[in-house]
Structure formats: structure tokens, C-alpha cells
Amino acid sequence: MHVYGLLDTSIRTCNQGDYIIVESVKRELAKCLDNSFVLELPTHAPIMRPGEFGFRPEGNSDYCALKQMDCAFLCGTNLIAHDITSKWNQWNIQENDLSVLGGKVISVGVGSAPGFSSFSRRASKLYSAVFSKSFIHSARDERTKLLLESCGLRALNTGCVTMWMLTKEHCDAIPCNKSSVAVATLTDYKRDPDHDTQLLDLLLELYEKVYLWIQGIGDFAYVNDLGFADKIELIAPNLNAYNSFLNHVDCDYVGTRLHAGIKAMQKTKRSIILGVDNRSFDISRTYGINYVPRDDIDALKRKITGKFETSIGINELAVTEFLSQFEGMSVV
């Protein structure tokens, strides 16, 4: 029986976007994971904290299961960092974790934190030791691909795993014209009360009904502070509720949350991503998502009322090459 680890960014998260990423990883690797024993492991905490499995971990069944893993898939988002710290990194990997993860981790659409182009000596040494050298890794962007290669690894720029299903055939099914209903998102940690107020006012002006999905733990308080909690319909802060809404309501997506917009496109909804940081801007340049800066309300109004196609330039050859490595690994 194969035993695989899933380094899950949605464990202990305050952002439902992590669930969208992990959901996509599980879908893309289904042939490999569905008939295997899968250990879901946190990325926000070390696996092998001091004393985690007692003084003699080799006698602990959980530790033995971790040692038995064939490999561990690292699930997307900005996990790669310039340096390794226990306080700030999204992937809280430490040297002790090498005892169970060393040489076994395979990145799946993994990105990196902004603002650096090389690793510290400690980070380079640890990443070189923890990532598998037997497999090609999937990087979310070109910079992350080059960073992984600097550690002696092989990598492909596949884009974010959430976008792999957005093929030409899929995007052709996304409407070009405006709907009568909109679903929006805001970003609690990137607040801009003036422009976010303009955004919600514009949506209430242009659409018959406006919903808002609470993706982040602070989003509801922010919407309430802006005075819109009783003017729009709220969707519960979990992915099941958002999936159900998208499955049953014809709508446009207009919001600042990148992965909420990608999820809407997965459900063949016309989507406009409002840029609040470098991620959506960088992805729009590479993959052609329909992007508007949050502070350009006039451009947003033209975009909403106009007609546009959705065309995501996913490198399907790179995705296929990455996934083909795992063919035959699902045999029980």
C-alpha cells in the first residue's frame, strides 16, 4: 500500500482560499491519492517539534507512519521564503522535520513570498534536503521555478494548481455578458475603505442583487465597519457554502480575493479580479485573467458593463508533464 503525505495549508488557516487550493490539489492528484493512505499534515506548524513523539519516537506508531511515507505533496500558496524562521514563514519547516520529510516533498503549484530572488544559506540547505530530487516540481510562477532550481531541483512553471482546469474548452463556457447578480469579496488585511466603499456602491448600482462571500476571518467585521452588512446578502465563511452558491446561482464575480475569483471561473462564472497586491497583477500578465486595479473604479464600471471573453493561458504541456510522473502510483 502506498502512503502519501499531504502538506495541507488549510489546517489552522484564517483564509478560506487555502481550502480552494487544497481542493484543487486533491482533484488534480485524485488518481494517485484516492486509492492510497493519505496523511494530512500541517504547513503552519513543524511536524517534528521537540518531544513530539516522546524520547523514543521509533516506538510510536504515528512516527512510524510518517517514516513510511513514499512522498509528501506540498499544496501551493506563498510557501517558499528567503530564510527559515519559526515565527513568520507560512511553511514552518524546521531541521527536525527532515527525519520524516527529508527528500520526500514534492511541490504542487507552490509560490514564494514577494521581494527576494535568492535564498539564505540556511534556507537553501534545508530546501535542498527536504525536496525530492527524484521528481520534477510544480512551481506557481517563473521566479519560484528559478528558486527551486537554485537548490539543484528540477521544476516546471505550471501556474497555480487552481487554474489547471481552466482550459480553452472550459473558458469557452464562461459567459461574456453581464449577469443580473454579483458575488463580491473584500480583503480584511488589505483594507482601502474609500475604494472598497466605491466598489460595493457600484455593484449595488449595476446589479439587481449583490452577495458577498466571507473568505477571510476579518472580512465580516470589515464589511460591517463599511456599513454594508445589511445591504448585501452574506455567504457563510466556508468553501461548501461558496461552492453551493456558485452551483445554483447565475452570477458574476467581482472582488479582491484572487482564489475566490478563480473558484468562480472553475464554476464557469464571469469573473473580474480587483488587484490589491502583486499576485493578481503578476498572474494577469502571465495568464490573462480579467484584472482591474481596485483604485480604478471607472475602468471597473466599463469592464462590468462591457462584453469580454475569458482566456487563461495555462501551459497544459507543463501540467501534463508534471502529472504524468504519478501515473501508476495509485496501485494499492
CSV table of C-alpha atoms in Angstrom, one decimal, residues 174-324:
chain,number,residue,atom,x,y,z
A,174,ILE,CA,-17.9,31.2,-19.3
A,175,PRO,CA,-20.4,33.9,-20.3
A,176,CYS,CA,-19.2,37.1,-22.0
A,177,ASN,CA,-22.1,39.3,-20.9
A,178,LYS,CA,-23.0,40.8,-17.6
A,179,SER,CA,-25.3,38.8,-15.2
A,180,SER,CA,-28.0,40.3,-13.1
A,181,VAL,CA,-26.4,39.0,-9.9
A,182,ALA,CA,-22.9,39.7,-8.5
A,183,VAL,CA,-20.9,37.9,-5.8
A,184,ALA,CA,-18.1,40.1,-4.3
A,185,THR,CA,-15.3,39.7,-1.8
A,186,LEU,CA,-13.1,42.1,0.2
A,187,THR,CA,-9.7,41.5,1.8
A,188,ASP,CA,-9.5,42.2,5.5
A,189,TYR,CA,-5.7,42.5,5.6
A,190,LYS,CA,-5.6,44.9,2.6
A,191,ARG,CA,-8.2,47.5,3.6
A,192,ASP,CA,-9.0,50.5,1.5
A,193,PRO,CA,-12.2,51.9,2.9
A,194,ASP,CA,-12.7,54.6,0.2
A,195,HIS,CA,-12.2,52.3,-2.8
A,196,ASP,CA,-13.9,49.3,-1.2
A,197,THR,CA,-17.0,51.5,-0.5
A,198,GLN,CA,-17.0,52.7,-4.1
A,199,LEU,CA,-16.8,49.1,-5.2
A,200,LEU,CA,-19.8,48.0,-3.2
A,201,ASP,CA,-21.8,51.1,-4.2
A,202,LEU,CA,-21.1,50.4,-7.8
A,203,LEU,CA,-22.2,46.8,-7.5
A,204,LEU,CA,-25.4,47.8,-5.9
A,205,GLU,CA,-26.0,50.3,-8.7
A,206,LEU,CA,-25.3,47.8,-11.5
A,207,TYR,CA,-26.7,44.5,-10.2
A,208,GLU,CA,-30.2,43.6,-9.1
A,209,LYS,CA,-28.7,41.6,-6.2
A,210,VAL,CA,-25.3,41.5,-4.6
A,211,TYR,CA,-23.8,38.8,-2.4
A,212,LEU,CA,-20.5,38.7,-0.5
A,213,TRP,CA,-18.5,35.7,0.4
A,214,ILE,CA,-16.6,35.9,3.7
A,215,GLN,CA,-13.3,34.4,2.7
A,216,GLY,CA,-11.1,35.8,5.5
A,217,ILE,CA,-11.7,35.7,9.2
A,218,GLY,CA,-11.8,39.5,9.4
A,219,ASP,CA,-13.9,40.2,6.3
A,220,PHE,CA,-17.3,40.3,8.1
A,221,ALA,CA,-16.1,42.9,10.6
A,222,TYR,CA,-14.7,45.0,7.7
A,223,VAL,CA,-17.9,44.8,5.7
A,224,ASN,CA,-19.8,45.8,8.9
A,225,ASP,CA,-17.4,48.7,9.5
A,226,LEU,CA,-18.1,49.9,6.0
A,227,GLY,CA,-21.8,49.9,6.7
A,228,PHE,CA,-22.8,47.3,4.1
A,229,ALA,CA,-23.6,44.3,6.2
A,230,ASP,CA,-27.4,44.9,5.9
A,231,LYS,CA,-27.3,46.0,2.2
A,232,ILE,CA,-25.9,42.8,0.7
A,233,GLU,CA,-26.5,39.1,1.2
A,234,LEU,CA,-23.7,37.3,3.0
A,235,ILE,CA,-22.5,33.8,2.1
A,236,ALA,CA,-21.2,31.7,5.0
A,237,PRO,CA,-17.4,31.6,5.6
A,238,ASN,CA,-16.8,28.1,4.3
A,239,LEU,CA,-16.0,26.6,0.9
A,240,ASN,CA,-19.0,24.3,0.9
A,241,ALA,CA,-21.3,27.3,1.1
A,242,TYR,CA,-19.5,29.1,-1.7
A,243,ASN,CA,-19.4,26.1,-3.9
A,244,SER,CA,-23.2,25.6,-3.3
A,245,PHE,CA,-23.9,29.2,-4.2
A,246,LEU,CA,-21.9,29.1,-7.4
A,247,ASN,CA,-23.6,25.8,-8.4
A,248,HIS,CA,-27.1,27.2,-8.1
A,249,VAL,CA,-26.8,30.9,-8.9
A,250,ASP,CA,-26.1,32.6,-12.3
A,251,CYS,CA,-23.8,35.4,-11.3
A,252,ASP,CA,-20.7,37.5,-12.0
A,253,TYR,CA,-17.7,37.5,-9.6
A,254,VAL,CA,-16.2,40.9,-8.8
A,255,GLY,CA,-13.8,41.1,-5.9
A,256,THR,CA,-10.4,41.5,-4.4
A,257,ARG,CA,-9.8,37.8,-3.4
A,258,LEU,CA,-7.8,36.1,-6.1
A,259,HIS,CA,-8.8,32.5,-5.3
A,260,ALA,CA,-12.5,33.3,-4.9
A,261,GLY,CA,-12.4,34.6,-8.4
A,262,ILE,CA,-10.5,31.6,-9.7
A,263,LYS,CA,-13.1,29.3,-7.9
A,264,ALA,CA,-15.8,31.3,-9.7
A,265,MET,CA,-14.1,30.6,-13.0
A,266,GLN,CA,-13.9,26.9,-12.2
A,267,LYS,CA,-17.7,27.1,-11.9
A,268,THR,CA,-17.9,28.9,-15.3
A,269,LYS,CA,-18.7,32.3,-13.8
A,270,ARG,CA,-17.7,35.6,-15.5
A,271,SER,CA,-15.0,36.9,-13.1
A,272,ILE,CA,-13.2,40.2,-12.6
A,273,ILE,CA,-10.3,40.2,-10.2
A,274,LEU,CA,-9.5,43.5,-8.4
A,275,GLY,CA,-5.8,43.9,-7.7
A,276,VAL,CA,-4.7,44.7,-4.2
A,277,ASP,CA,-1.2,43.1,-4.3
A,278,ASN,CA,1.4,41.8,-6.7
A,279,ARG,CA,-0.2,38.3,-7.1
A,280,SER,CA,-3.2,39.2,-9.2
A,281,PHE,CA,-1.2,41.7,-11.2
A,282,ASP,CA,1.6,39.1,-11.9
A,283,ILE,CA,-0.9,36.4,-12.8
A,284,SER,CA,-2.9,38.7,-15.1
A,285,ARG,CA,0.3,39.4,-17.1
A,286,THR,CA,1.2,35.8,-17.4
A,287,TYR,CA,-2.2,34.1,-17.7
A,288,GLY,CA,-4.6,36.8,-18.8
A,289,ILE,CA,-7.2,36.8,-16.0
A,290,ASN,CA,-9.6,39.6,-16.2
A,291,TYR,CA,-7.9,42.1,-13.9
A,292,VAL,CA,-8.7,45.7,-12.9
A,293,PRO,CA,-6.8,47.7,-10.2
A,294,ARG,CA,-9.0,48.3,-7.2
A,295,ASP,CA,-8.5,52.1,-7.3
A,296,ASP,CA,-9.7,52.4,-10.9
A,297,ILE,CA,-13.5,52.5,-10.4
A,298,ASP,CA,-14.2,53.9,-13.9
A,299,ALA,CA,-12.3,51.1,-15.5
A,300,LEU,CA,-14.2,48.6,-13.4
A,301,LYS,CA,-17.5,50.0,-14.4
A,302,ARG,CA,-16.5,49.8,-18.1
A,303,LYS,CA,-15.4,46.2,-17.5
A,304,ILE,CA,-18.6,45.2,-15.8
A,305,THR,CA,-20.9,46.7,-18.4
A,306,GLY,CA,-18.9,45.6,-21.3
A,307,LYS,CA,-18.5,42.3,-23.1
A,308,PHE,CA,-15.4,40.2,-22.6
A,309,GLU,CA,-14.1,36.7,-23.1
A,310,THR,CA,-12.2,34.6,-20.5
A,311,SER,CA,-8.9,33.1,-21.8
A,312,ILE,CA,-6.4,31.7,-19.3
A,313,GLY,CA,-3.1,30.7,-21.0
A,314,ILE,CA,-2.3,27.6,-18.9
A,315,ASN,CA,0.7,25.7,-20.1
A,316,GLU,CA,-1.1,22.4,-20.5
A,317,LEU,CA,2.1,20.6,-21.6
A,318,ALA,CA,3.9,21.5,-18.4
A,319,VAL,CA,0.9,20.4,-16.3
A,320,THR,CA,0.7,17.1,-18.2
A,321,GLU,CA,4.4,16.5,-17.8
A,322,PHE,CA,4.2,17.1,-14.1
A,323,LEU,CA,1.2,14.9,-13.5
A,324,SER,CA,2.4,12.1,-15.8
